[in-house]
Coordinates of C-alpha atoms in Angstrom, one line a residue:
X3 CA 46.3 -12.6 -63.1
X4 CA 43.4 -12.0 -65.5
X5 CA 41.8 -15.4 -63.8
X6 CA 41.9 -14.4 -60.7
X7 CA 40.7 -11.1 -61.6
X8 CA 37.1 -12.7 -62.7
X9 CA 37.2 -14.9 -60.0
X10 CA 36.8 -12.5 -57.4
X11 CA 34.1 -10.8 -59.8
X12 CA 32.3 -13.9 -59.9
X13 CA 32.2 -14.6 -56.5
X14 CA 30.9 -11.1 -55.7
X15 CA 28.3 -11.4 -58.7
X16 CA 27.4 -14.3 -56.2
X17 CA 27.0 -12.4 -53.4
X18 CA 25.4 -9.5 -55.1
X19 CA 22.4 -12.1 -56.3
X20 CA 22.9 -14.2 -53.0
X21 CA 21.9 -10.1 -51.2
X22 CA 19.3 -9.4 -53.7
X23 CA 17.5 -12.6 -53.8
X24 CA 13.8 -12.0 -52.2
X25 CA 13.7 -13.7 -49.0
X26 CA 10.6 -13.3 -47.9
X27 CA 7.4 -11.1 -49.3
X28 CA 4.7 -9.3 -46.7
X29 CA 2.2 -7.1 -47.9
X30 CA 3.4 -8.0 -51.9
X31 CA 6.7 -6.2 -51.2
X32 CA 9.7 -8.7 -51.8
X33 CA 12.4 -8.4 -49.2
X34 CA 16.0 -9.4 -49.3
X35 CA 18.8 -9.0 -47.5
X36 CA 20.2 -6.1 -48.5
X37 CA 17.2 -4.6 -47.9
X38 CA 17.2 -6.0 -44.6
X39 CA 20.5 -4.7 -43.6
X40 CA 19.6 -1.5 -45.1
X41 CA 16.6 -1.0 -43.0
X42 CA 18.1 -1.9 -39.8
X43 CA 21.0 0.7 -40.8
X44 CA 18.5 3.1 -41.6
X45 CA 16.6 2.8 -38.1
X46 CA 19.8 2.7 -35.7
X47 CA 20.3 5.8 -37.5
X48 CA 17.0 7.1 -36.2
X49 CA 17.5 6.3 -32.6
X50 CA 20.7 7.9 -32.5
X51 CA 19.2 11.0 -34.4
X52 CA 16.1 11.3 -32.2
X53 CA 18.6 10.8 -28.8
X54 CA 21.0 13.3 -30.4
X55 CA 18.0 15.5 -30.5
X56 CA 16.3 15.4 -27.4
X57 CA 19.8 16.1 -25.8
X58 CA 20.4 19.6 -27.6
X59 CA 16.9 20.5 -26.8
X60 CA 17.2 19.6 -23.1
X61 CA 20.8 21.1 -22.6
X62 CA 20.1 23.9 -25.2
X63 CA 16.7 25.2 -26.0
X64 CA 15.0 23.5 -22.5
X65 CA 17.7 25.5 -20.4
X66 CA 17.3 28.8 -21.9
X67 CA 13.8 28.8 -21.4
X68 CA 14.1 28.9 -17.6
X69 CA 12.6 25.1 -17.4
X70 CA 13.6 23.2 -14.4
X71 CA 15.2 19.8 -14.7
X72 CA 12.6 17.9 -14.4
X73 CA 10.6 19.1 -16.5
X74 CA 13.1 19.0 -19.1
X75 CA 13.7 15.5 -18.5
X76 CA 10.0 14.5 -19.2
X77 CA 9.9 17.2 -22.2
X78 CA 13.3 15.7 -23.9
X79 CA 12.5 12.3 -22.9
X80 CA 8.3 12.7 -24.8
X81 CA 10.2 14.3 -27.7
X82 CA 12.7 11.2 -28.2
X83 CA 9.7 8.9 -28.0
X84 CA 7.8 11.2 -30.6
X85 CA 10.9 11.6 -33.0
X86 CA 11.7 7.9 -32.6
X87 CA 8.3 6.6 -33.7
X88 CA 7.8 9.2 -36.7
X89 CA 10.9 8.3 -38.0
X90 CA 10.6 4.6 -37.9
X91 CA 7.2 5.2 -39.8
X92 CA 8.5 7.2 -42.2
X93 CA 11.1 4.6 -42.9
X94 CA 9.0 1.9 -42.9
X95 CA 6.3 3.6 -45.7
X96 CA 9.4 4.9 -47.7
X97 CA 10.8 0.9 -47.8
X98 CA 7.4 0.3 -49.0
X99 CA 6.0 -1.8 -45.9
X100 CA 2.3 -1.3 -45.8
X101 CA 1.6 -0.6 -42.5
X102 CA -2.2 -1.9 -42.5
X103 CA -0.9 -5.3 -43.4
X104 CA 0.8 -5.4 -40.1
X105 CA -2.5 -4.8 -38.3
X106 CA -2.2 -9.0 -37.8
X107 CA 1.3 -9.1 -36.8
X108 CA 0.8 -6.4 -34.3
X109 CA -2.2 -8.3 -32.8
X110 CA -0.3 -11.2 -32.5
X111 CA 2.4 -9.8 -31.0
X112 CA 0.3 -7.8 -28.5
X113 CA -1.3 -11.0 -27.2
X114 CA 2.7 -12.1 -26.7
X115 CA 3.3 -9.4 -24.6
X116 CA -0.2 -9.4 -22.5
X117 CA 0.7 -13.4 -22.0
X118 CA 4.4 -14.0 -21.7
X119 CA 5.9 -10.1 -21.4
X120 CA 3.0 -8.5 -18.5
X121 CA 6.0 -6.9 -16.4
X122 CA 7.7 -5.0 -19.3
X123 CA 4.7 -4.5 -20.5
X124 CA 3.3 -2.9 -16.9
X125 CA 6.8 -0.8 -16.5
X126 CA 6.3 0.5 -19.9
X127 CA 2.6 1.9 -19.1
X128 CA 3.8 2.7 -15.7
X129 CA 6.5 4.7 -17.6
X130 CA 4.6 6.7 -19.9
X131 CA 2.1 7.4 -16.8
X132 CA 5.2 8.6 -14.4
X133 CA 6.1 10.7 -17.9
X134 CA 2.7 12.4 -18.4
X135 CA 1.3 12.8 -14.9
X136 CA 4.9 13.7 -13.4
X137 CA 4.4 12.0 -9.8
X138 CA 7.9 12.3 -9.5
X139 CA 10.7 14.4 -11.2
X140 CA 14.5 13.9 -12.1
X141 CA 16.0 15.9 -9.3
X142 CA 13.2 14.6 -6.5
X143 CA 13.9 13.4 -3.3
X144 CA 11.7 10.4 -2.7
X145 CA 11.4 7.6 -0.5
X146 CA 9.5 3.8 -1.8
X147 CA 9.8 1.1 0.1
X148 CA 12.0 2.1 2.2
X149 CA 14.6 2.7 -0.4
X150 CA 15.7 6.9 0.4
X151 CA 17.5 8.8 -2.8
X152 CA 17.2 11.2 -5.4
X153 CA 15.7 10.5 -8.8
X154 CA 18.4 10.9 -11.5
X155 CA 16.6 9.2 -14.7
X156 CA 13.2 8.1 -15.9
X157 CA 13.0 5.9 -18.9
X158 CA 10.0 3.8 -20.1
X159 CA 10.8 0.6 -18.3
X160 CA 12.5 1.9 -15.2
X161 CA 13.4 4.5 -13.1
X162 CA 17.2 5.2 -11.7
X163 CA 17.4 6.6 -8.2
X164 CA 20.9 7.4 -6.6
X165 CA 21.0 6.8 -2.9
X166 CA 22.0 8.7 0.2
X167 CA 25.1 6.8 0.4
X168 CA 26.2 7.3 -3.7
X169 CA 24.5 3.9 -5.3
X170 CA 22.5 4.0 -8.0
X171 CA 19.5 1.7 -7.6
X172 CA 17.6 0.6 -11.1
X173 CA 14.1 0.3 -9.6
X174 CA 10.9 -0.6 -11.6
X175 CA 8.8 1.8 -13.1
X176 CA 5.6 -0.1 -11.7
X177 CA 6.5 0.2 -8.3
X178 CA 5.8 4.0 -8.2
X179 CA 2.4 3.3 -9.4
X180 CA 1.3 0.5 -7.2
X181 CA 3.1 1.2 -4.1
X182 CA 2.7 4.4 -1.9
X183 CA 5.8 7.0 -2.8
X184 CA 7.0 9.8 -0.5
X185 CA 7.9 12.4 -2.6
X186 CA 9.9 15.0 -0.1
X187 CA 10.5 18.0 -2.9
X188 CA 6.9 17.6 -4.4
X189 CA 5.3 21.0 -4.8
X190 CA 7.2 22.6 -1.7
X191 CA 10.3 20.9 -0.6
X192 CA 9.9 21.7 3.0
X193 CA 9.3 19.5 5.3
X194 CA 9.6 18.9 9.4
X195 CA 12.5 17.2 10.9
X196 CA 11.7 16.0 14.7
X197 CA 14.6 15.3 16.9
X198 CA 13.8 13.2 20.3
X199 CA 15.4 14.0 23.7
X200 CA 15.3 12.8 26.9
X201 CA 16.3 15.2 29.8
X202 CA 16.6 13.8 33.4
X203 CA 13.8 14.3 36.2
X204 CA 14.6 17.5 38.0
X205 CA 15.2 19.7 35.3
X206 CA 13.9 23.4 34.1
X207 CA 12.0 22.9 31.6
X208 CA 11.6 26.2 30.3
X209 CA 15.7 26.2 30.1
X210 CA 15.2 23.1 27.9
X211 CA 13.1 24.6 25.5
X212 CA 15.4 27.8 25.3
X213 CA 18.9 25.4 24.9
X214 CA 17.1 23.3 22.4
X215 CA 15.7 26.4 20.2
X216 CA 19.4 27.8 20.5
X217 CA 20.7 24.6 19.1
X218 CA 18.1 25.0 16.5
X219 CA 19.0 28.5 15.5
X220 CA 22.6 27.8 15.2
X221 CA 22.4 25.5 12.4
X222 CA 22.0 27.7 8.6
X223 CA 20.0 25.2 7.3
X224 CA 17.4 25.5 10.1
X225 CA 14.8 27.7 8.7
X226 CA 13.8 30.7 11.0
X227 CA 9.9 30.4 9.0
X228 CA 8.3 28.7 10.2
X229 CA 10.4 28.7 13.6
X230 CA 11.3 25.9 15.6
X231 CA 9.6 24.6 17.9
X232 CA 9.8 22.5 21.2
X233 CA 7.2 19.9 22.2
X234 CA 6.9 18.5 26.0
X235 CA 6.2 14.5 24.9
X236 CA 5.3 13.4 28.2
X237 CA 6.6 11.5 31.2
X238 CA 8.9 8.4 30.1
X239 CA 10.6 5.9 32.5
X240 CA 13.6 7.6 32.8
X241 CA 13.0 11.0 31.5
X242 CA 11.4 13.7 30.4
X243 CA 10.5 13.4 26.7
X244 CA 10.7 16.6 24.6
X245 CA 10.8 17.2 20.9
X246 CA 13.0 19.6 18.3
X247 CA 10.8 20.1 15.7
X248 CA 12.3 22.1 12.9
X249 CA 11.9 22.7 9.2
X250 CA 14.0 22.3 6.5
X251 CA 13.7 23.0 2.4
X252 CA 17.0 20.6 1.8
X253 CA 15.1 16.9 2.2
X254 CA 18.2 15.4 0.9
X255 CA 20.0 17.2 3.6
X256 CA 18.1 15.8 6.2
X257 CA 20.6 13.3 7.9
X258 CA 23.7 15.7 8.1
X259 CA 21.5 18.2 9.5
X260 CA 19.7 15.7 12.2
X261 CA 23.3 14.8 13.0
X262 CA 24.5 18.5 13.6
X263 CA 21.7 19.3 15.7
X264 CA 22.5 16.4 17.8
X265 CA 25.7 17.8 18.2
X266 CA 24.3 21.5 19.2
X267 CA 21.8 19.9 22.0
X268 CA 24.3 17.7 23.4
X269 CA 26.6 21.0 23.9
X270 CA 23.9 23.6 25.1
X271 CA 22.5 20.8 27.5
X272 CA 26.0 20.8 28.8
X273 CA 26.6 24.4 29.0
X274 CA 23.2 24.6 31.4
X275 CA 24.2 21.6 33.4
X276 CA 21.3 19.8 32.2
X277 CA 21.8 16.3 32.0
X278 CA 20.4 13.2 29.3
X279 CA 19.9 11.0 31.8
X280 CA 20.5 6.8 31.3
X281 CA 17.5 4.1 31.7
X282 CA 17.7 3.4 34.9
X283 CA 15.2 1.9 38.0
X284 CA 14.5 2.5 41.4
X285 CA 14.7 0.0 44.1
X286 CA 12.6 0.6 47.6
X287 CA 13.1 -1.8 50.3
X288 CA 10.2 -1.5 52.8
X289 CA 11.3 -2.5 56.6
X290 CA 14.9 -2.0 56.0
X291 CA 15.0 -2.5 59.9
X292 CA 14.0 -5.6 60.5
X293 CA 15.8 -7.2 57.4
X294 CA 19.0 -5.7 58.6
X295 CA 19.5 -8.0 61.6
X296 CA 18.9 -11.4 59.1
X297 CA 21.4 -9.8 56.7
X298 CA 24.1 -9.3 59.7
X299 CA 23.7 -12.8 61.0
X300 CA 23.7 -14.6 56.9
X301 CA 26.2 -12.5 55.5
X302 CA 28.7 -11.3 58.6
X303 CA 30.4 -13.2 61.3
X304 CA 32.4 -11.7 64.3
X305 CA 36.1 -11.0 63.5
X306 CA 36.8 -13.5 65.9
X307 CA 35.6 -16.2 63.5
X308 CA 38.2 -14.5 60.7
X309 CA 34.9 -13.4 59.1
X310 CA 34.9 -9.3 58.9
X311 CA 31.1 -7.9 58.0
X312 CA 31.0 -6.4 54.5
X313 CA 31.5 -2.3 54.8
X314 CA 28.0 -0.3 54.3
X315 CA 28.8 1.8 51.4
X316 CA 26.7 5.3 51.0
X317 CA 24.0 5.3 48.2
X318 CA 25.1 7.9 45.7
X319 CA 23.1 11.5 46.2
X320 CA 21.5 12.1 42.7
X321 CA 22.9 14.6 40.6
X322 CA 21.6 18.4 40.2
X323 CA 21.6 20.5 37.7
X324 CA 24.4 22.9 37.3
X325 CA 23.2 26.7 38.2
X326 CA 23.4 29.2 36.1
X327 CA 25.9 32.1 36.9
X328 CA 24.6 35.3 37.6
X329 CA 26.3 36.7 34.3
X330 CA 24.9 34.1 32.3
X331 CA 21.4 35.4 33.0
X332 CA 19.1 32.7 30.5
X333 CA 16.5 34.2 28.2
X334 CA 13.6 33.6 30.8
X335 CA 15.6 35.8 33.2
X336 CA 16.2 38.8 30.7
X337 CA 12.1 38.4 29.3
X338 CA 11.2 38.6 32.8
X339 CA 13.1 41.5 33.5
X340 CA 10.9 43.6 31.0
X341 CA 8.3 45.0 32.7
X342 CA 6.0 44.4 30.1
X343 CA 6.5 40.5 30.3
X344 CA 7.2 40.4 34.0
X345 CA 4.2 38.6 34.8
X346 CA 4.2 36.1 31.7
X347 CA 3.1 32.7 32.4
X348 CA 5.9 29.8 31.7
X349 CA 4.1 29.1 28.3
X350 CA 3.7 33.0 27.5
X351 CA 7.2 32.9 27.7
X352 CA 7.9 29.8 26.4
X353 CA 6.3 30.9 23.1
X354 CA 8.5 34.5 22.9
X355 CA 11.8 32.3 22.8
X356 CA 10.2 30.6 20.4
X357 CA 9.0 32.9 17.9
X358 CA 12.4 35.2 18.5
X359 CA 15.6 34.9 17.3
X360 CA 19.3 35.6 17.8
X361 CA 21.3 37.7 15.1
X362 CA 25.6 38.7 14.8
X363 CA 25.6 42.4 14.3
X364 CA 29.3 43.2 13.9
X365 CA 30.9 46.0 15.5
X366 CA 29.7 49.6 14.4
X367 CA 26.6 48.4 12.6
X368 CA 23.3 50.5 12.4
X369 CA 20.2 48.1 14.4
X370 CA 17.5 50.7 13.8
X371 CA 17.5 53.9 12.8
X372 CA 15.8 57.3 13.7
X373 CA 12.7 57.7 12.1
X374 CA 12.0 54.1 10.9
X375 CA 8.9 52.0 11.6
X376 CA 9.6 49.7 14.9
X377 CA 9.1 46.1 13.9
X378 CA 11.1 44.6 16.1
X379 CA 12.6 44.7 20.1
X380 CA 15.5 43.6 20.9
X381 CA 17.5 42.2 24.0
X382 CA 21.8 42.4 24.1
X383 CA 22.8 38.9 25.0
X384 CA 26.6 39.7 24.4
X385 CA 28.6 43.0 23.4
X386 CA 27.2 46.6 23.8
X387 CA 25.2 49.6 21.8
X388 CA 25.1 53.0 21.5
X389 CA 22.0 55.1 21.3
X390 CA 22.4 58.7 20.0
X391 CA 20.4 61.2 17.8
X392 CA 21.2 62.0 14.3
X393 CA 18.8 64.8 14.2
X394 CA 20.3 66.5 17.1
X395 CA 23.3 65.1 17.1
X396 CA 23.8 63.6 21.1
X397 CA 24.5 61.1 22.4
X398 CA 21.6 59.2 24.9
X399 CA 23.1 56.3 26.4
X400 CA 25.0 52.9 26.3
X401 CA 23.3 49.4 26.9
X402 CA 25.3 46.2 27.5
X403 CA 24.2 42.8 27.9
X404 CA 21.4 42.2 29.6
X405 CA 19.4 45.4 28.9
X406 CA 16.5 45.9 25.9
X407 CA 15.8 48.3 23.5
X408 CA 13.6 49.4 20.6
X409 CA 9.8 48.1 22.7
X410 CA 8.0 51.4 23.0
X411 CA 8.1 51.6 19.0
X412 CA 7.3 48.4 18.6
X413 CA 4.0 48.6 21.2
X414 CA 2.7 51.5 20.3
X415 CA 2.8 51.7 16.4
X416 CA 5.2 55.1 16.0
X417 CA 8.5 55.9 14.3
X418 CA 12.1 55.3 16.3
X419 CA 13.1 57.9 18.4
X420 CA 17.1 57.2 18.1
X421 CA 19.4 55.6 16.0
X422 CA 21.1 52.9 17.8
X423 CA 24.8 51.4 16.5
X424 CA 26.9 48.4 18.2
X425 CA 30.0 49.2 19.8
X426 CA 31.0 45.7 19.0
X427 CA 30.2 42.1 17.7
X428 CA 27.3 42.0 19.5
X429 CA 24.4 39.2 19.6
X430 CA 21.0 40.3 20.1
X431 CA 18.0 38.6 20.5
X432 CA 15.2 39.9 18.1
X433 CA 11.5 40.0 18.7
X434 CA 9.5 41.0 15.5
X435 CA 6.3 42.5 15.5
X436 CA 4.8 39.3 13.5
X437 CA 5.9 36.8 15.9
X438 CA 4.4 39.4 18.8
X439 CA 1.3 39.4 16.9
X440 CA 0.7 36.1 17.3
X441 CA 1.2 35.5 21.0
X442 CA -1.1 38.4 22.0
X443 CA -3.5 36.6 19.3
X444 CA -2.8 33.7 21.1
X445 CA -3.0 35.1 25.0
X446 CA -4.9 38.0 24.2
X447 CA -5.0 39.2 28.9
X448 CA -1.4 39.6 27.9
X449 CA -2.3 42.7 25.7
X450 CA -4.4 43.6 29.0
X451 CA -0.9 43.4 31.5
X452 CA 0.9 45.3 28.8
X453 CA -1.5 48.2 28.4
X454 CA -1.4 47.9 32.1
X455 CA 2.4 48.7 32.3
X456 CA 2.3 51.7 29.6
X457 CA 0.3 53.5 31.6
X458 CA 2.9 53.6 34.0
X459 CA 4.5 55.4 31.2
X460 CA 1.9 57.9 30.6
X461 CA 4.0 61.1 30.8
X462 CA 6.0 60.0 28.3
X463 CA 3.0 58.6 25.7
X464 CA 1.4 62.1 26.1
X465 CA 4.9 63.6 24.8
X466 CA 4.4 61.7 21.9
X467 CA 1.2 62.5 21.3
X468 CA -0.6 59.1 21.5
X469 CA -2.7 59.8 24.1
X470 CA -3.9 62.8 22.6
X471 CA -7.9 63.1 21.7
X472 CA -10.9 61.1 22.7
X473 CA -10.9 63.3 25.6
X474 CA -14.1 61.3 26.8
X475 CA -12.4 57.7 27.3
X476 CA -9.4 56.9 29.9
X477 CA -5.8 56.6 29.0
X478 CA -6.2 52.7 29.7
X479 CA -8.7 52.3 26.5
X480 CA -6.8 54.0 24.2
X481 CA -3.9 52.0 24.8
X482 CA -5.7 49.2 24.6
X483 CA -7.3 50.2 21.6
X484 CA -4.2 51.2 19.8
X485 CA -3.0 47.5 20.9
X486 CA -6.0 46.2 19.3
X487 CA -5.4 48.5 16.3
X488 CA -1.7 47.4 15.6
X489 CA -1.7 43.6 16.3
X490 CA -5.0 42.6 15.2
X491 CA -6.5 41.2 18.5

């Protein structure tokens, strides 16, 4: 027993010197392997410390400061870097490596990794360079050739981006410096969608703009600033081009949202009777008559022959669009029948569907209120109001569909004169004085047709006082004035 008891003492005495024999000596420090081991212990330990670090900070301190995630990406990820390279100094003085006698080794090395290592070496200066100047950001939606995701990491050598369809692609850092990057959330993250259509020959295309807007508005993610709008492309082959153009501040979002608006068009088209037509072409046959005759005698005999001729079928009559009902009055029709924008052009018109909007107000809900500024008109497209006087308390009237209220505040710069409550759910289209703003900036004789049209209102602008003073100009100037005076023009 006691000889195998020094037996296994000698052979670890052997070990032990075997460990502590000098291996190797660089800068007149002896190393061994112990020391070896030791070291290599030591600096896992400071990877893992500096990792460990940089994750509290970015989930604990980062968060609480109100940073946003990319920026505590970068932060945490420069701080792992920083801790990472301190400690392995530190460890490398307190082993007792003289650093300056590396000076040789390092040059050596970096002339290994300028000849046989140029890629890593590029990724990990394009790295550092996507770290500092913060092109892109974890969280960004970007697009680089032609690869569409979100950026999840950034790390020295590459960057990790997480596609559209749930993969995670590992892409090089150096292609975000040498190639050109969309970056869709840089700065602001909205951005203009534009959805193509083709409508057949034929059709109103005023009504097209109004059911593409409509489809437009229906959609949440659609933002109402700045509003959609419709662009008339030109004349194709087959159809009338037009274009949805919309804005958005979800990039990522930007398929699902193209496909739902797709869905919307397809469905107001319908509902109008306006129809996507299919490529097709025309064929005109000049002197039909006297190419009948050699058609009857090639391609018909007399029944006598057992031959019968070929029946003339009737070319199809092309298709028309669907009519609107009478109680399904479009928005052109209802603009048209305010007497202020009676005599609108198409594209005066065009741009008030445009700039408006259509909002639920569910039943019993206040619109405006007695006494308020009027910034807004607004047309009932379905359900019904009630306009009454809280200061009095009576009752003035009920609108339904079809019918307008809240313009004579919103022309002329004064307080409401009623409070005005739904009956129920009701959808009305809303004109604010902004968007107004801008299409008498725009088509500034429309200001001139609707001063016209309040004078026809004069009794009741002198009631209110507006036309009161300036006894030495005409009713006509001051309300154009005052138009001037409120919308800028």
């Amino acid at each position: 027993m006691n000889w195998l008891i020094s037996k296994i003492q000698e052979i670890f005495s052997e070990l032990s010197s075997f460990f502590a024999t000098p291996m190797f000596e660089i800068g007149n420090k002896q190393y061994s392997l112990s020391l070896l081991v030791t070291l290599l212990l030591v600096i896992f330990a400071v990877f893992w410390a500096s990792r460990f670090m940089s994750n509290w900070l970015k989930r604990g301190v980062l968060i609480r400061i109100g940073l946003d995630r990319g920026t505590r990406e970068v932060a945490a990820a420069l701080i792992q870097y920083l801790l990472t390279v301190l400690g392995l100094i530190i460890v490398l003085q307190t082993a007792g490596v003289n650093l300056s006698s590396l000076t040789l080794f390092a040059g050596v090395l970096g002339i290994g990794i300028g000849f046989g290592l140029q890629n890593l070496a590029s990724n990990f200066i394009s790295g550092l360079t996507l770290l500092v100047e913060q092109p892109i950001r974890v969280g960004d939606f970007i697009e680089v050739d032609n690869l569409l995701g979100t950026v999840e990491n950034i790390s020295i050598r590459s960057t990790t981006v997480r596609t559209q369809d749930g993969v995670f692609v590992i892409v090089p850092n150096i292609r975000f410096v040498e190639n050109n990057v969309v970056n869709w959330s840089y700065r602001d993250p909205r951005c203009r969608l534009h959805i193509p259509v083709g409508i057949a020959y034929g059709s109103d295309t005023l009504l097209v703009s109004e059911a593409l807007l409509k489809a437009a508005r229906q959609d949440s993610k659609v933002l109402n600033d700045p509003s959609p709008r419709v662009w008339f492309r030109g004349f194709g082959d087959s159809a009338l081009n037009f274009e949805l153009l919309v804005w958005i501040n979800q990039p990522a979002e930007s398929e699902p949202i193209k496909s739902n608006l797709y869905f919307a068009i397809e469905r107001e088209l319908g509902l109008r009777g306006i129809e996507v037509p299919f490529p097709q072409r025309d064929l005109h046959i000049r002197n039909l008559g006297e190419i009948k005759p050699l058609l009857q005698q090639n391609g018909s005999i007399e029944s006598g022959n057992g031959k019968a001729s070929p029946p003339e079928l009737p070319l199809p009559e092309p298709k028309r669009s669907i009519p609107i009902a009478s109680n399904n009055m479009t928005l052109r029709d209802l603009l048209r029948r305010i007497s202020y924008f009676q005599d609108c052009t198409e594209v005066e018109l065009l741009q008030l569907i445009e700039y408006g909007y259509r909002q639920l107000f569910p039943a019993d809900q206040i619109v405006c209120e007695e006494g308020t500024p009027g910034e807004a008109f607004y047309i009932i497209l379905r359900g019904s109001v009630e306009i009454f006087s809280k200061r009095v308390e009576q009752y003035i009237a009920t609108l339904n569909e079809g019918e307008f209220f809240g313009e004579m505040s919103l022309l002329m710069g004064i307080p409401r004169s009623a409070t005005v409550r739904t009956l129920e759910d009701s959808v009305l289209f809303v004109i604010e004085r902004n968007d107004l703003k801008r299409l008498l900036q725009e088509h500034q004789g429309l200001a001139d047709q609707i001063a016209q049209k309040l004078m026809e209102r004069q009794q009741t602008l002198l009631q209110m006082g507006i036309l009161t003073g300036f006894s030495e100009e005409t009713p006509l100037i001051r309300i154009r004035k005052r138009l001037q005076t409120l919308f800028g023009i």
